Amino acid sequence: MTLHRGDKIVEILKGNGHVHRRGESIARVSYNLCVEAEEITARSFGKNEAHFSRKSVTGEISLLDGDTLPGDNPAAPSGSFTLVLEDGREVDFYVDSCVVKSNPTRQECSIRGSGNKL
């Protein structure tokens, strides 16, 4: 059996949305995301072939209205979150890192997640 992999950028997403945790909206955000798809083709030595696709999402979110993501340390919110995009699609994500900026106060986070709901 052989595996062939190919990455490609699917789309760049920018806009405003909401962050949810456990089904509850906890913050309004602006987002700038890159969606990549990994296409995997598995071929056996016969004529059997299977195709799989996995989407991953990386990017930044900036919390609006002075909100911060929950956690003991605003620079390192823990747990998983869901970003609901302007068009209703969803991205499950974890926070890689955050900074809290002032004037106006806002939390900016680098995120990484799954685009399986995209």
Short mmCIF file of N, CA and C in Angstrom, two decimals:
data_model
loop_
_atom_site.label_atom_id
_atom_site.label_comp_id
_atom_site.label_asym_id
_atom_site.label_seq_id
_atom_site.Cartn_x
_atom_site.Cartn_y
_atom_site.Cartn_z
N MET A 1 0.85 -1.17 0.00
CA MET A 1 0.00 0.00 0.00
C MET A 1 0.89 1.24 0.00
N THR A 2 0.51 2.23 -0.75
CA THR A 2 1.25 3.49 -0.78
C THR A 2 0.32 4.63 -0.36
N LEU A 3 0.91 5.63 0.27
CA LEU A 3 0.17 6.83 0.68
C LEU A 3 0.74 8.03 -0.04
N HIS A 4 -0.13 8.86 -0.56
CA HIS A 4 0.28 10.10 -1.20
C HIS A 4 -0.40 11.24 -0.46
N ARG A 5 0.39 12.23 -0.07
CA ARG A 5 -0.15 13.37 0.67
C ARG A 5 0.10 14.65 -0.11
N GLY A 6 -0.84 15.58 0.02
CA GLY A 6 -0.67 16.87 -0.61
C GLY A 6 -1.38 17.94 0.21
N ASP A 7 -0.66 18.98 0.57
CA ASP A 7 -1.25 20.09 1.31
C ASP A 7 -1.60 21.20 0.34
N LYS A 8 -2.68 21.90 0.63
CA LYS A 8 -3.00 23.07 -0.16
C LYS A 8 -3.80 24.03 0.70
N ILE A 9 -3.58 25.31 0.50
CA ILE A 9 -4.36 26.32 1.21
C ILE A 9 -5.74 26.36 0.58
N VAL A 10 -6.74 26.20 1.40
CA VAL A 10 -8.10 26.19 0.90
C VAL A 10 -8.66 27.60 0.84
N GLU A 11 -8.53 28.34 1.95
CA GLU A 11 -9.04 29.70 1.96
C GLU A 11 -8.48 30.51 3.12
N ILE A 12 -8.53 31.81 2.95
CA ILE A 12 -8.19 32.78 4.00
C ILE A 12 -9.51 33.39 4.44
N LEU A 13 -9.75 33.39 5.75
CA LEU A 13 -11.01 33.90 6.29
C LEU A 13 -10.74 35.10 7.19
N LYS A 14 -11.47 36.19 6.97
CA LYS A 14 -11.39 37.38 7.82
C LYS A 14 -12.80 37.83 8.13
N GLY A 15 -13.02 38.30 9.35
CA GLY A 15 -14.34 38.80 9.71
C GLY A 15 -14.53 38.89 11.20
N ASN A 16 -15.77 38.95 11.62
CA ASN A 16 -16.13 39.01 13.03
C ASN A 16 -17.01 37.80 13.36
N GLY A 17 -16.86 37.29 14.56
CA GLY A 17 -17.64 36.14 14.98
C GLY A 17 -17.76 36.07 16.48
N HIS A 18 -18.15 34.90 16.96
CA HIS A 18 -18.33 34.68 18.40
C HIS A 18 -17.56 33.44 18.83
N VAL A 19 -16.98 33.50 20.03
CA VAL A 19 -16.33 32.34 20.63
C VAL A 19 -17.32 31.72 21.59
N HIS A 20 -17.46 30.40 21.48
CA HIS A 20 -18.35 29.64 22.36
C HIS A 20 -17.53 28.66 23.18
N ARG A 21 -18.04 28.38 24.37
CA ARG A 21 -17.48 27.32 25.20
C ARG A 21 -18.65 26.60 25.83
N ARG A 22 -18.67 25.31 25.64
CA ARG A 22 -19.77 24.47 26.16
C ARG A 22 -21.13 24.99 25.70
N GLY A 23 -21.19 25.44 24.43
CA GLY A 23 -22.45 25.87 23.85
C GLY A 23 -22.88 27.28 24.19
N GLU A 24 -22.12 27.99 25.00
CA GLU A 24 -22.47 29.35 25.42
C GLU A 24 -21.52 30.36 24.80
N SER A 25 -22.08 31.45 24.26
CA SER A 25 -21.25 32.51 23.68
C SER A 25 -20.55 33.26 24.80
N ILE A 26 -19.20 33.36 24.70
CA ILE A 26 -18.45 34.02 25.78
C ILE A 26 -17.72 35.28 25.31
N ALA A 27 -17.60 35.50 23.99
CA ALA A 27 -16.87 36.68 23.52
C ALA A 27 -17.15 36.95 22.05
N ARG A 28 -17.11 38.24 21.68
CA ARG A 28 -17.13 38.65 20.27
C ARG A 28 -15.68 38.85 19.86
N VAL A 29 -15.35 38.43 18.63
CA VAL A 29 -13.97 38.51 18.16
C VAL A 29 -13.92 38.92 16.70
N SER A 30 -12.77 39.48 16.32
CA SER A 30 -12.44 39.58 14.89
C SER A 30 -11.43 38.46 14.64
N TYR A 31 -11.42 37.91 13.43
CA TYR A 31 -10.54 36.79 13.15
C TYR A 31 -9.86 36.95 11.79
N ASN A 32 -8.69 36.34 11.69
CA ASN A 32 -7.91 36.25 10.46
C ASN A 32 -7.34 34.83 10.45
N LEU A 33 -7.90 33.96 9.61
CA LEU A 33 -7.58 32.55 9.65
C LEU A 33 -7.11 32.02 8.30
N CYS A 34 -6.29 30.98 8.35
CA CYS A 34 -5.86 30.26 7.16
C CYS A 34 -6.33 28.81 7.31
N VAL A 35 -7.09 28.34 6.35
CA VAL A 35 -7.60 26.97 6.35
C VAL A 35 -6.78 26.18 5.35
N GLU A 36 -6.19 25.07 5.80
CA GLU A 36 -5.42 24.19 4.92
C GLU A 36 -6.05 22.81 4.93
N ALA A 37 -6.04 22.16 3.79
CA ALA A 37 -6.56 20.80 3.69
C ALA A 37 -5.42 19.86 3.34
N GLU A 38 -5.37 18.76 4.02
CA GLU A 38 -4.40 17.71 3.70
C GLU A 38 -5.18 16.60 3.02
N GLU A 39 -4.85 16.36 1.78
CA GLU A 39 -5.50 15.31 1.01
C GLU A 39 -4.61 14.07 1.06
N ILE A 40 -5.17 12.95 1.46
CA ILE A 40 -4.41 11.70 1.55
C ILE A 40 -5.08 10.66 0.66
N THR A 41 -4.28 10.05 -0.18
CA THR A 41 -4.78 8.98 -1.04
C THR A 41 -4.02 7.71 -0.69
N ALA A 42 -4.75 6.67 -0.35
CA ALA A 42 -4.15 5.37 -0.04
C ALA A 42 -4.45 4.43 -1.20
N ARG A 43 -3.38 3.87 -1.78
CA ARG A 43 -3.54 2.96 -2.91
C ARG A 43 -2.94 1.61 -2.55
N SER A 44 -3.69 0.58 -2.82
CA SER A 44 -3.15 -0.77 -2.65
C SER A 44 -2.52 -1.18 -3.97
N PHE A 45 -1.87 -2.31 -3.99
CA PHE A 45 -1.20 -2.75 -5.21
C PHE A 45 -2.21 -3.24 -6.24
N GLY A 46 -3.44 -3.40 -5.81
CA GLY A 46 -4.51 -3.73 -6.76
C GLY A 46 -5.09 -2.42 -7.26
N LYS A 47 -6.37 -2.39 -7.50
CA LYS A 47 -7.00 -1.18 -8.00
C LYS A 47 -7.78 -0.44 -6.91
N ASN A 48 -7.63 -0.87 -5.66
CA ASN A 48 -8.35 -0.22 -4.57
C ASN A 48 -7.68 1.11 -4.22
N GLU A 49 -8.52 2.11 -3.98
CA GLU A 49 -8.01 3.43 -3.65
C GLU A 49 -8.98 4.10 -2.67
N ALA A 50 -8.45 4.77 -1.66
CA ALA A 50 -9.29 5.48 -0.69
C ALA A 50 -8.77 6.90 -0.55
N HIS A 51 -9.68 7.86 -0.42
CA HIS A 51 -9.33 9.27 -0.28
C HIS A 51 -9.79 9.78 1.08
N PHE A 52 -8.92 10.54 1.74
CA PHE A 52 -9.24 11.14 3.02
C PHE A 52 -8.86 12.61 2.96
N SER A 53 -9.57 13.42 3.71
CA SER A 53 -9.28 14.85 3.77
C SER A 53 -9.35 15.30 5.22
N ARG A 54 -8.39 16.11 5.63
CA ARG A 54 -8.38 16.67 6.98
C ARG A 54 -8.07 18.15 6.86
N LYS A 55 -8.89 18.99 7.50
CA LYS A 55 -8.68 20.43 7.46
C LYS A 55 -8.09 20.90 8.79
N SER A 56 -7.11 21.78 8.69
CA SER A 56 -6.55 22.41 9.88
C SER A 56 -6.64 23.92 9.72
N VAL A 57 -6.77 24.60 10.85
CA VAL A 57 -6.95 26.04 10.86
C VAL A 57 -5.92 26.67 11.78
N THR A 58 -5.25 27.72 11.30
CA THR A 58 -4.35 28.51 12.12
C THR A 58 -4.68 29.97 11.91
N GLY A 59 -4.34 30.81 12.87
CA GLY A 59 -4.58 32.23 12.69
C GLY A 59 -4.64 32.98 13.99
N GLU A 60 -5.25 34.17 13.91
CA GLU A 60 -5.33 35.05 15.06
C GLU A 60 -6.77 35.48 15.29
N ILE A 61 -7.10 35.67 16.56
CA ILE A 61 -8.37 36.29 16.93
C ILE A 61 -8.06 37.46 17.85
N SER A 62 -8.87 38.49 17.78
CA SER A 62 -8.76 39.64 18.67
C SER A 62 -10.11 39.83 19.33
N LEU A 63 -10.14 39.74 20.64
CA LEU A 63 -11.40 39.85 21.36
C LEU A 63 -11.85 41.30 21.40
N LEU A 64 -13.13 41.50 21.16
CA LEU A 64 -13.71 42.84 21.11
C LEU A 64 -14.42 43.14 22.43
N ASP A 65 -14.73 44.37 22.66
CA ASP A 65 -15.51 44.81 23.83
C ASP A 65 -14.81 44.54 25.16
N GLY A 66 -13.48 44.41 25.17
CA GLY A 66 -12.76 44.21 26.43
C GLY A 66 -12.90 42.83 27.02
N ASP A 67 -13.47 41.89 26.27
CA ASP A 67 -13.61 40.51 26.75
C ASP A 67 -12.25 39.83 26.81
N THR A 68 -12.13 38.81 27.65
CA THR A 68 -10.96 37.94 27.67
C THR A 68 -11.45 36.50 27.76
N LEU A 69 -10.67 35.60 27.20
CA LEU A 69 -11.03 34.18 27.29
C LEU A 69 -10.80 33.70 28.71
N PRO A 70 -11.64 32.78 29.19
CA PRO A 70 -11.51 32.33 30.58
C PRO A 70 -10.23 31.57 30.84
N GLY A 71 -9.74 31.70 32.05
CA GLY A 71 -8.53 31.00 32.48
C GLY A 71 -7.86 31.79 33.59
N ASP A 72 -6.98 31.14 34.31
CA ASP A 72 -6.27 31.79 35.42
C ASP A 72 -5.29 32.84 34.92
N ASN A 73 -4.76 32.65 33.71
CA ASN A 73 -3.77 33.56 33.17
C ASN A 73 -4.25 34.06 31.80
N PRO A 74 -4.52 35.38 31.65
CA PRO A 74 -5.00 35.89 30.36
C PRO A 74 -4.03 35.65 29.20
N ALA A 75 -2.75 35.39 29.51
CA ALA A 75 -1.77 35.12 28.45
C ALA A 75 -1.80 33.66 28.02
N ALA A 76 -2.53 32.82 28.75
CA ALA A 76 -2.56 31.40 28.42
C ALA A 76 -3.91 30.78 28.77
N PRO A 77 -4.98 31.17 28.07
CA PRO A 77 -6.29 30.53 28.32
C PRO A 77 -6.21 29.04 28.00
N SER A 78 -6.85 28.25 28.83
CA SER A 78 -6.75 26.80 28.61
C SER A 78 -8.10 26.23 28.20
N GLY A 79 -8.03 25.05 27.61
CA GLY A 79 -9.23 24.35 27.19
C GLY A 79 -9.53 24.56 25.73
N SER A 80 -10.63 23.97 25.29
CA SER A 80 -11.03 24.09 23.90
C SER A 80 -12.18 25.07 23.76
N PHE A 81 -12.24 25.69 22.59
CA PHE A 81 -13.25 26.70 22.28
C PHE A 81 -13.78 26.43 20.88
N THR A 82 -14.90 27.06 20.54
CA THR A 82 -15.46 27.00 19.20
C THR A 82 -15.64 28.41 18.70
N LEU A 83 -15.13 28.70 17.51
CA LEU A 83 -15.31 29.99 16.86
C LEU A 83 -16.42 29.84 15.83
N VAL A 84 -17.47 30.66 15.98
CA VAL A 84 -18.56 30.66 15.01
C VAL A 84 -18.31 31.83 14.07
N LEU A 85 -18.09 31.52 12.78
CA LEU A 85 -17.76 32.53 11.78
C LEU A 85 -19.01 33.31 11.36
N GLU A 86 -18.80 34.41 10.63
CA GLU A 86 -19.91 35.24 10.14
C GLU A 86 -20.94 34.44 9.35
N ASP A 87 -20.47 33.44 8.60
CA ASP A 87 -21.38 32.67 7.74
C ASP A 87 -21.96 31.45 8.45
N GLY A 88 -21.71 31.30 9.76
CA GLY A 88 -22.29 30.21 10.53
C GLY A 88 -21.43 28.97 10.64
N ARG A 89 -20.36 28.87 9.84
CA ARG A 89 -19.46 27.72 9.97
C ARG A 89 -18.72 27.81 11.30
N GLU A 90 -18.19 26.67 11.77
CA GLU A 90 -17.55 26.62 13.07
C GLU A 90 -16.15 26.03 12.98
N VAL A 91 -15.28 26.52 13.88
CA VAL A 91 -13.91 26.03 14.00
C VAL A 91 -13.68 25.70 15.46
N ASP A 92 -13.31 24.45 15.77
CA ASP A 92 -12.91 24.08 17.12
C ASP A 92 -11.42 24.40 17.24
N PHE A 93 -11.03 25.07 18.36
CA PHE A 93 -9.63 25.49 18.47
C PHE A 93 -9.12 25.48 19.89
N TYR A 94 -7.79 25.51 19.99
CA TYR A 94 -7.05 25.72 21.23
C TYR A 94 -6.23 26.97 21.04
N VAL A 95 -5.87 27.62 22.11
CA VAL A 95 -5.07 28.84 22.06
C VAL A 95 -3.60 28.47 22.17
N ASP A 96 -2.80 28.92 21.20
CA ASP A 96 -1.35 28.72 21.26
C ASP A 96 -0.70 29.74 22.19
N SER A 97 -1.09 31.02 22.04
CA SER A 97 -0.53 32.09 22.87
C SER A 97 -1.43 33.31 22.80
N CYS A 98 -1.32 34.16 23.81
CA CYS A 98 -2.12 35.39 23.86
C CYS A 98 -1.29 36.53 24.42
N VAL A 99 -1.68 37.73 24.06
CA VAL A 99 -1.16 38.94 24.68
C VAL A 99 -2.35 39.84 24.97
N VAL A 100 -2.24 40.61 26.05
CA VAL A 100 -3.28 41.57 26.38
C VAL A 100 -2.72 42.94 26.07
N LYS A 101 -3.37 43.65 25.17
CA LYS A 101 -2.93 44.99 24.77
C LYS A 101 -3.84 46.03 25.41
N SER A 102 -3.32 47.23 25.56
CA SER A 102 -4.13 48.29 26.16
C SER A 102 -4.41 49.39 25.15
N ASN A 103 -5.39 50.21 25.51
CA ASN A 103 -5.75 51.41 24.75
C ASN A 103 -6.23 51.12 23.33
N PRO A 104 -7.34 50.50 23.10
CA PRO A 104 -8.24 49.93 24.10
C PRO A 104 -7.76 48.55 24.55
N THR A 105 -8.22 48.14 25.73
CA THR A 105 -7.84 46.83 26.26
C THR A 105 -8.45 45.74 25.40
N ARG A 106 -7.59 44.85 24.93
CA ARG A 106 -8.07 43.73 24.13
C ARG A 106 -7.07 42.57 24.23
N GLN A 107 -7.59 41.39 24.11
CA GLN A 107 -6.77 40.18 24.14
C GLN A 107 -6.62 39.70 22.70
N GLU A 108 -5.38 39.45 22.29
CA GLU A 108 -5.10 38.93 20.95
C GLU A 108 -4.46 37.56 21.10
N CYS A 109 -5.00 36.57 20.38
CA CYS A 109 -4.55 35.19 20.55
C CYS A 109 -4.21 34.54 19.23
N SER A 110 -3.16 33.73 19.24
CA SER A 110 -2.85 32.84 18.11
C SER A 110 -3.56 31.53 18.41
N ILE A 111 -4.25 31.00 17.40
CA ILE A 111 -5.03 29.78 17.61
C ILE A 111 -4.66 28.71 16.60
N ARG A 112 -4.99 27.47 16.97
CA ARG A 112 -4.77 26.31 16.09
C ARG A 112 -5.93 25.37 16.33
N GLY A 113 -6.50 24.87 15.24
CA GLY A 113 -7.64 24.00 15.45
C GLY A 113 -8.01 23.16 14.26
N SER A 114 -9.20 22.63 14.36
CA SER A 114 -9.74 21.70 13.38
C SER A 114 -10.82 22.39 12.56
N GLY A 115 -10.76 22.21 11.27
CA GLY A 115 -11.78 22.78 10.40
C GLY A 115 -12.76 21.73 9.91
N ASN A 116 -12.99 20.70 10.71
CA ASN A 116 -13.86 19.61 10.27
C ASN A 116 -15.31 20.04 10.11
N LYS A 117 -15.70 21.18 10.70
CA LYS A 117 -17.06 21.68 10.56
C LYS A 117 -17.16 22.71 9.44
N LEU A 118 -16.06 22.96 8.73
CA LEU A 118 -16.04 23.96 7.67
C LEU A 118 -16.56 23.37 6.38
#
